[in-house]
Tab-separated table of C-alpha atoms and ligand atoms in Angstrom:
chain	number	residue	atom	x	y	z
A	1	MET	CA	5.203	-47.699	64.403
A	2	MET	CA	4.074	-49.060	61.133
A	3	LEU	CA	1.449	-46.337	61.160
A	4	LYS	CA	4.041	-43.808	62.363
A	5	SER	CA	6.505	-44.896	59.677
A	6	ALA	CA	3.655	-45.047	57.162
A	7	LEU	CA	2.670	-41.519	58.243
A	8	ALA	CA	6.307	-40.408	58.078
A	9	GLY	CA	6.530	-41.934	54.595
A	10	ALA	CA	3.317	-40.213	53.517
A	11	THR	CA	4.395	-36.784	54.812
A	12	ALA	CA	7.793	-37.149	53.139
A	13	LEU	CA	6.064	-38.045	49.865
A	14	ALA	CA	3.642	-35.150	50.319
A	15	SER	CA	6.481	-32.695	50.823
A	16	VAL	CA	8.288	-34.045	47.724
A	17	ILE	CA	5.119	-33.545	45.659
A	18	LEU	CA	4.682	-30.130	47.238
A	19	THR	CA	8.195	-28.957	46.597
A	20	THR	CA	8.360	-30.249	43.044
A	21	SER	CA	4.995	-28.730	42.085
A	22	VAL	CA	5.929	-25.376	43.615
A	23	ALA	CA	9.426	-25.638	42.150
A	24	SER	CA	8.086	-26.315	38.647
A	25	ALA	CA	5.692	-23.342	38.646
A	26	VAL	CA	7.642	-20.820	36.605
A	27	THR	CA	7.316	-17.246	37.883
A	28	VAL	CA	7.379	-14.502	35.288
A	29	GLY	CA	7.351	-10.763	35.958
A	30	PHE	CA	5.437	-8.722	33.328
A	31	SER	CA	6.156	-4.999	33.133
A	32	GLN	CA	3.276	-3.612	31.064
A	33	ILE	CA	3.185	-0.013	29.822
A	34	GLY	CA	-0.378	0.655	30.938
A	35	SER	CA	-3.692	0.584	29.045
A	36	GLU	CA	-3.470	3.535	26.651
A	37	SER	CA	-5.331	1.693	23.895
A	38	GLY	CA	-7.746	-1.138	23.263
A	39	TRP	CA	-4.878	-3.067	21.730
A	40	ARG	CA	-2.764	-2.854	24.891
A	41	ALA	CA	-5.694	-3.954	27.045
A	42	ALA	CA	-6.074	-6.987	24.777
A	43	GLU	CA	-2.366	-7.780	25.035
A	44	THR	CA	-2.663	-7.798	28.827
A	45	THR	CA	-5.737	-10.040	28.711
A	46	VAL	CA	-4.121	-12.518	26.315
A	47	THR	CA	-0.858	-12.583	28.300
A	48	ARG	CA	-2.756	-13.416	31.499
A	49	GLN	CA	-4.693	-16.145	29.667
A	50	GLU	CA	-1.551	-17.668	28.134
A	51	ALA	CA	0.170	-17.693	31.540
A	52	GLU	CA	-2.820	-19.315	33.226
A	53	THR	CA	-3.105	-21.989	30.538
A	54	ARG	CA	0.542	-22.916	31.096
A	55	GLY	CA	0.459	-22.766	34.901
A	56	ILE	CA	2.855	-19.817	34.893
A	57	ASP	CA	2.731	-17.563	37.958
A	58	LEU	CA	2.519	-14.112	36.338
A	59	LYS	CA	3.495	-11.061	38.424
A	60	PHE	CA	1.895	-8.084	36.660
A	61	ALA	CA	3.068	-4.470	36.987
A	62	ASP	CA	1.234	-1.560	35.302
A	63	ALA	CA	3.654	1.292	34.661
A	64	GLN	CA	1.042	3.973	33.938
A	65	GLN	CA	3.057	4.985	30.823
A	66	LYS	CA	6.160	5.837	32.881
A	67	GLN	CA	9.610	4.370	32.151
A	68	GLU	CA	10.776	4.957	35.733
A	69	ASN	CA	7.919	2.737	36.935
A	70	GLN	CA	8.979	0.007	34.533
A	71	ILE	CA	12.603	0.202	35.739
A	72	LYS	CA	11.361	0.014	39.338
A	73	ALA	CA	9.216	-3.015	38.443
A	74	LEU	CA	12.146	-4.791	36.775
A	75	ARG	CA	14.347	-4.199	39.833
A	76	SER	CA	11.623	-5.594	42.061
A	77	PHE	CA	11.246	-8.675	39.836
A	78	ILE	CA	15.026	-9.197	39.978
A	79	ALA	CA	14.962	-8.873	43.785
A	80	GLN	CA	12.120	-11.410	43.935
A	81	GLY	CA	14.224	-13.838	41.890
A	82	VAL	CA	11.636	-14.438	39.175
A	83	ASP	CA	12.486	-17.003	36.489
A	84	ALA	CA	11.980	-14.572	33.615
A	85	ILE	CA	10.751	-11.075	32.741
A	86	LEU	CA	8.415	-9.852	30.005
A	87	LEU	CA	8.956	-6.177	29.153
A	88	ALA	CA	6.851	-3.989	26.855
A	89	PRO	CA	9.231	-1.005	26.779
A	90	VAL	CA	7.344	2.306	26.682
A	91	VAL	CA	10.281	4.042	24.924
A	92	GLU	CA	13.376	2.826	23.047
A	93	THR	CA	16.254	4.222	25.091
A	94	GLY	CA	17.400	4.153	28.731
A	95	TRP	CA	17.260	0.401	29.456
A	96	ASP	CA	20.927	-0.641	29.440
A	97	SER	CA	21.651	-0.589	33.174
A	98	VAL	CA	18.517	-2.401	34.356
A	99	LEU	CA	18.887	-4.989	31.575
A	100	GLU	CA	22.505	-5.470	32.693
A	101	GLU	CA	21.214	-6.114	36.232
A	102	ALA	CA	18.785	-8.763	34.957
A	103	LYS	CA	21.572	-10.378	32.958
A	104	ASP	CA	23.865	-10.415	35.997
A	105	ALA	CA	21.049	-12.117	37.900
A	106	GLU	CA	20.736	-14.609	35.000
A	107	ILE	CA	17.076	-13.690	34.509
A	108	PRO	CA	16.101	-13.800	30.826
A	109	VAL	CA	14.176	-10.774	29.542
A	110	ILE	CA	11.771	-11.029	26.603
A	111	LEU	CA	10.612	-7.833	24.883
A	112	LEU	CA	6.968	-7.670	23.833
A	113	ASP	CA	5.575	-5.578	20.928
A	114	ARG	CA	8.228	-2.831	21.152
A	115	THR	CA	12.014	-2.798	20.858
A	116	VAL	CA	14.872	-1.129	22.754
A	117	ALA	CA	18.002	0.617	21.498
A	118	ALA	CA	20.274	-1.690	23.512
A	119	SER	CA	22.678	-4.450	22.513
A	120	ASP	CA	20.714	-7.636	21.875
A	121	ASP	CA	22.810	-9.677	24.298
A	122	LEU	CA	20.909	-7.843	27.030
A	123	TYR	CA	17.657	-9.635	26.241
A	124	LEU	CA	16.704	-13.200	25.238
A	125	THR	CA	14.459	-12.255	22.288
A	126	ALA	CA	11.944	-9.669	21.077
A	127	VAL	CA	8.442	-10.699	19.961
A	128	THR	CA	7.207	-7.876	17.750
A	129	SER	CA	5.691	-7.081	14.396
A	130	ASP	CA	7.816	-5.422	11.692
A	131	LEU	CA	6.957	-1.897	12.802
A	132	VAL	CA	8.487	-0.212	9.735
A	133	HIS	CA	6.583	-2.583	7.463
A	134	GLU	CA	3.290	-1.630	9.154
A	135	GLY	CA	3.890	2.016	8.290
A	136	ARG	CA	4.870	1.083	4.757
A	137	VAL	CA	1.672	-0.959	4.237
A	138	ALA	CA	-0.433	1.974	5.470
A	139	GLY	CA	1.391	4.378	3.137
A	140	GLU	CA	1.131	2.053	0.150
A	141	TRP	CA	-2.619	1.741	0.693
A	142	LEU	CA	-2.939	5.535	0.563
A	143	VAL	CA	-0.751	5.866	-2.554
A	144	GLU	CA	-2.829	3.190	-4.308
A	145	ASN	CA	-6.212	4.579	-3.245
A	146	ALA	CA	-5.966	8.360	-2.998
A	147	GLY	CA	-5.482	9.002	-6.695
A	148	ASP	CA	-3.133	11.434	-8.456
A	149	GLU	CA	-4.468	14.684	-7.006
A	150	ASP	CA	-2.394	16.564	-4.431
A	151	CYS	CA	-3.014	14.925	-1.087
A	152	SER	CA	-2.129	16.770	2.142
A	153	ILE	CA	-1.728	14.301	5.003
A	154	VAL	CA	-1.916	14.894	8.734
A	155	GLU	CA	-0.176	12.358	11.002
A	156	LEU	CA	-1.035	11.319	14.550
A	157	GLN	CA	2.158	9.871	15.985
A	158	GLY	CA	2.408	7.368	18.804
A	159	THR	CA	4.190	7.936	22.118
A	160	THR	CA	7.276	10.089	21.546
A	161	GLY	CA	10.473	8.028	21.652
A	162	SER	CA	8.637	4.716	21.358
A	163	SER	CA	9.801	2.222	18.721
A	164	PRO	CA	6.381	2.014	17.000
A	165	ALA	CA	6.163	5.802	16.677
A	166	ILE	CA	9.684	6.034	15.221
A	167	ALA	CA	9.373	3.013	12.914
A	168	ARG	CA	5.781	3.535	11.696
A	169	LYS	CA	6.644	7.119	10.732
A	170	LYS	CA	9.718	5.893	8.836
A	171	GLY	CA	7.824	3.153	6.985
A	172	PHE	CA	4.989	5.477	5.946
A	173	GLU	CA	7.408	8.144	4.707
A	174	GLU	CA	9.254	5.481	2.696
A	175	ALA	CA	5.963	4.476	1.047
A	176	ILE	CA	4.982	8.003	-0.032
A	177	ALA	CA	8.534	8.988	-1.007
A	178	GLY	CA	8.718	9.449	-4.790
A	179	HIS	CA	5.006	10.357	-4.989
A	180	ASP	CA	5.283	14.149	-4.897
A	181	ASN	CA	1.531	14.668	-4.714
A	182	PHE	CA	1.582	13.209	-1.180
A	183	LYS	CA	2.808	15.541	1.567
A	184	ILE	CA	2.657	15.265	5.359
A	185	ILE	CA	1.643	18.814	6.314
A	186	ARG	CA	1.184	18.328	10.076
A	187	SER	CA	2.514	15.676	12.454
A	188	GLN	CA	2.112	15.497	16.236
A	189	THR	CA	1.904	12.876	18.985
A	190	GLY	CA	-1.469	11.674	20.200
A	191	ASP	CA	0.102	9.348	22.773
A	192	PHE	CA	-1.727	6.352	21.291
A	193	THR	CA	-4.955	7.429	23.058
A	194	ARG	CA	-8.439	8.239	21.716
A	195	THR	CA	-8.759	11.384	23.803
A	196	LYS	CA	-5.466	12.866	22.632
A	197	GLY	CA	-6.127	11.703	19.053
A	198	LYS	CA	-9.372	13.693	19.063
A	199	GLU	CA	-7.785	16.734	20.651
A	200	VAL	CA	-4.862	16.917	18.230
A	201	MET	CA	-7.106	16.268	15.213
A	202	GLU	CA	-9.309	19.189	16.333
A	203	SER	CA	-6.226	21.434	16.252
A	204	PHE	CA	-5.248	20.082	12.795
A	205	LEU	CA	-8.776	20.805	11.464
A	206	LYS	CA	-8.743	24.332	12.883
A	207	ALA	CA	-5.313	25.021	11.400
A	208	GLU	CA	-6.199	23.603	7.969
A	209	ASN	CA	-9.245	25.635	6.897
A	210	GLY	CA	-11.726	23.620	8.953
A	211	GLY	CA	-10.265	20.451	7.385
A	212	ALA	CA	-10.986	21.462	3.780
A	213	ASP	CA	-7.222	21.377	3.049
A	214	ILE	CA	-6.724	17.891	4.535
A	215	CYS	CA	-6.934	14.882	2.209
A	216	ALA	CA	-5.946	12.080	4.589
A	217	LEU	CA	-5.169	11.147	8.194
A	218	TYR	CA	-2.439	8.625	9.036
A	219	ALA	CA	-2.702	7.499	12.661
A	220	HIS	CA	-0.094	5.233	14.291
A	221	ASN	CA	-2.920	3.353	16.026
A	222	ASP	CA	-6.683	2.853	15.717
A	223	ASP	CA	-7.539	4.448	19.053
A	224	MET	CA	-6.143	7.813	17.922
A	225	ALA	CA	-7.908	7.365	14.557
A	226	LEU	CA	-11.234	6.700	16.328
A	227	GLY	CA	-10.830	9.891	18.369
A	228	ALA	CA	-9.943	11.801	15.198
A	229	ILE	CA	-12.990	10.393	13.354
A	230	GLN	CA	-15.147	11.937	16.088
A	231	ALA	CA	-13.417	15.297	15.605
A	232	ILE	CA	-13.846	15.135	11.808
A	233	LYS	CA	-17.566	14.467	12.199
A	234	GLU	CA	-17.960	17.284	14.722
A	235	ALA	CA	-16.290	19.561	12.162
A	236	GLY	CA	-19.084	18.656	9.738
A	237	LEU	CA	-16.928	16.538	7.441
A	238	LYS	CA	-17.224	12.894	6.390
A	239	PRO	CA	-14.380	10.729	7.719
A	240	GLY	CA	-13.424	8.064	5.185
A	241	GLU	CA	-14.606	10.312	2.299
A	242	ASP	CA	-13.731	14.000	2.763
A	243	ILE	CA	-10.713	12.878	4.795
A	244	LEU	CA	-9.341	9.359	4.237
A	245	VAL	CA	-8.408	7.491	7.441
A	246	VAL	CA	-5.657	4.829	7.623
A	247	SER	CA	-4.279	3.394	10.889
A	248	ILE	CA	-2.767	0.372	12.667
A	249	ASP	CA	-3.882	-2.272	15.241
A	250	ALA	CA	-7.218	-3.645	13.930
A	251	VAL	CA	-9.121	-3.210	17.201
A	252	PRO	CA	-12.832	-4.180	17.055
A	253	ASP	CA	-14.168	-0.588	16.994
A	254	ILE	CA	-12.219	0.276	13.844
A	255	PHE	CA	-14.195	-2.448	12.048
A	256	GLN	CA	-17.444	-0.691	12.953
A	257	ALA	CA	-15.904	2.487	11.485
A	258	LEU	CA	-14.825	0.568	8.350
A	259	ALA	CA	-18.355	-0.849	8.024
A	260	ALA	CA	-19.799	2.677	8.377
A	261	GLY	CA	-17.378	3.978	5.726
A	262	GLU	CA	-15.758	6.293	8.309
A	263	ALA	CA	-12.351	4.550	8.178
A	264	ASN	CA	-10.597	3.134	5.123
A	265	ALA	CA	-7.799	0.760	6.167
A	266	THR	CA	-6.030	-0.680	9.205
A	267	VAL	CA	-2.967	-2.900	9.580
A	268	GLU	CA	-3.503	-5.652	12.136
A	269	LEU	CA	-1.168	-6.109	15.115
A	270	THR	CA	-1.833	-9.363	16.976
A	271	PRO	CA	-2.296	-8.915	20.746
A	272	ASN	CA	-0.900	-12.421	21.279
A	273	MET	CA	2.790	-11.706	21.766
A	274	ALA	CA	2.928	-13.795	24.979
A	275	GLY	CA	2.140	-17.125	23.289
A	276	PRO	CA	5.313	-17.162	21.150
A	277	ALA	CA	7.244	-15.647	24.071
A	278	PHE	CA	6.238	-18.396	26.534
A	279	ASP	CA	6.896	-21.090	23.902
A	280	VAL	CA	10.561	-20.080	23.544
A	281	LEU	CA	10.902	-19.354	27.253
A	282	GLU	CA	9.785	-22.878	28.197
A	283	ALA	CA	12.368	-24.362	25.819
A	284	TYR	CA	15.075	-22.030	27.131
A	285	LEU	CA	14.320	-22.795	30.798
A	286	SER	CA	14.075	-26.554	30.211
A	287	ASP	CA	17.165	-27.182	28.070
A	288	GLY	CA	18.813	-23.815	27.386
A	289	THR	CA	17.668	-23.608	23.746
A	290	ALA	CA	18.406	-20.014	22.687
A	291	PRO	CA	15.628	-18.555	20.478
A	292	PRO	CA	16.286	-16.232	17.524
A	293	LYS	CA	16.745	-12.615	18.659
A	294	TRP	CA	13.595	-11.557	16.828
A	295	ILE	CA	10.274	-13.401	16.584
A	296	GLN	CA	8.168	-11.543	14.041
A	297	THR	CA	4.395	-11.470	14.221
A	298	GLU	CA	2.229	-11.124	11.123
A	299	SER	CA	0.821	-7.789	9.826
A	300	LYS	CA	-2.407	-8.111	7.822
A	301	LEU	CA	-4.132	-5.211	6.013
A	302	TYR	CA	-7.898	-4.846	6.424
A	303	THR	CA	-10.084	-2.522	4.352
A	304	GLN	CA	-13.806	-1.849	3.880
A	305	ALA	CA	-13.813	-4.765	1.417
A	306	ASP	CA	-12.938	-7.316	4.142
A	307	ASP	CA	-16.482	-7.824	5.556
A	308	PRO	CA	-15.672	-5.614	8.590
A	309	MET	CA	-18.714	-6.499	10.728
A	310	LYS	CA	-17.814	-10.204	10.501
A	311	VAL	CA	-14.306	-9.381	11.776
A	312	TYR	CA	-15.826	-7.147	14.450
A	313	GLU	CA	-17.928	-10.060	15.740
A	314	GLU	CA	-14.846	-12.318	15.787
A	315	LYS	CA	-12.776	-9.813	17.763
A	316	LYS	CA	-15.232	-8.025	20.057
A	317	ASN	CA	-14.780	-10.440	23.020
A	318	LEU	CA	-10.993	-10.788	22.889
A	319	GLY	CA	-10.317	-8.352	25.724
A	320	TYR	CA	-9.861	-5.127	23.725
B	401	AHR	O1	3.469	-1.136	20.700
B	401	AHR	C1	2.306	-1.328	20.033
B	401	AHR	C2	1.407	-0.149	20.163
B	401	AHR	O2	1.211	0.179	21.510
B	401	AHR	C3	0.017	-0.354	19.589
B	401	AHR	O3	-0.021	-0.213	18.216
B	401	AHR	C4	-0.744	0.727	20.311
B	401	AHR	O4	-2.120	0.586	20.303
B	401	AHR	C5	-0.157	0.602	21.684
B	401	AHR	O5	-0.237	1.756	22.381
């Protein structure tokens, strides 16, 4: 009896421990765009690490660059009854109905690194850099370093319709506005990938007198810039000298290019968006504290003067 009741007591206790530990494990669905760039791969790595450190059960969905896959993933997370959703939205528009569904299900959604053109009561907060500012910093570097000669610029845009592509173009154009010697002569999407960056740069070089008429390249991310650097070299020109190269992300490989003098400047985008996101999510889930609608991450400019190989060593094992 005693034993039986002791056993009964023990099993009851065990089930309480069991249920509470399972109950307290927060489940978060993460709809990631894909792995188009080294930066995005690092964001995925860091998000997994941050979740593991906090005992969060992370359900990961790779959308292969497709919005319909992300919408499908969000609906599946809602059906599973997750506690929260992280969304890196591939493009800005088309999210209202699925975000409404998450809201109806009382599942908070946090946007990572990109924004949506939807009313901000449809998501808990957005953890992003100031995307316009990044473009402005890149443009200001060029204005300050390319001199007073006429400077024809070619631009590799990010994914069409994505908030970084729209905002980084706007910021850069704001920075060169009023400096009539700077003109964007060609602009096309490279989908944030190295392969497409190289391909489009090859077409720019062909169209602009083998590149002799191009003064600078502005790429919305480093991966496209690194592809373009390859194309510039294959065209027999010196990237970083014959054609200046300025981009965004600060992935490790761009620091090797900076050290080799083949790139000139990059604006850093931290891959750790999940840390700040989980911090505010934990507060929200525990006592309902509503975070600000925007949590801004820092944007730091790096140039050849910033000991690039030291930075390369610091970053090379961070999952890029
Ligand atoms: O949204 C951020 C952008 O997405 C990064 O700058 C780029 O590398 C990625 O594709």
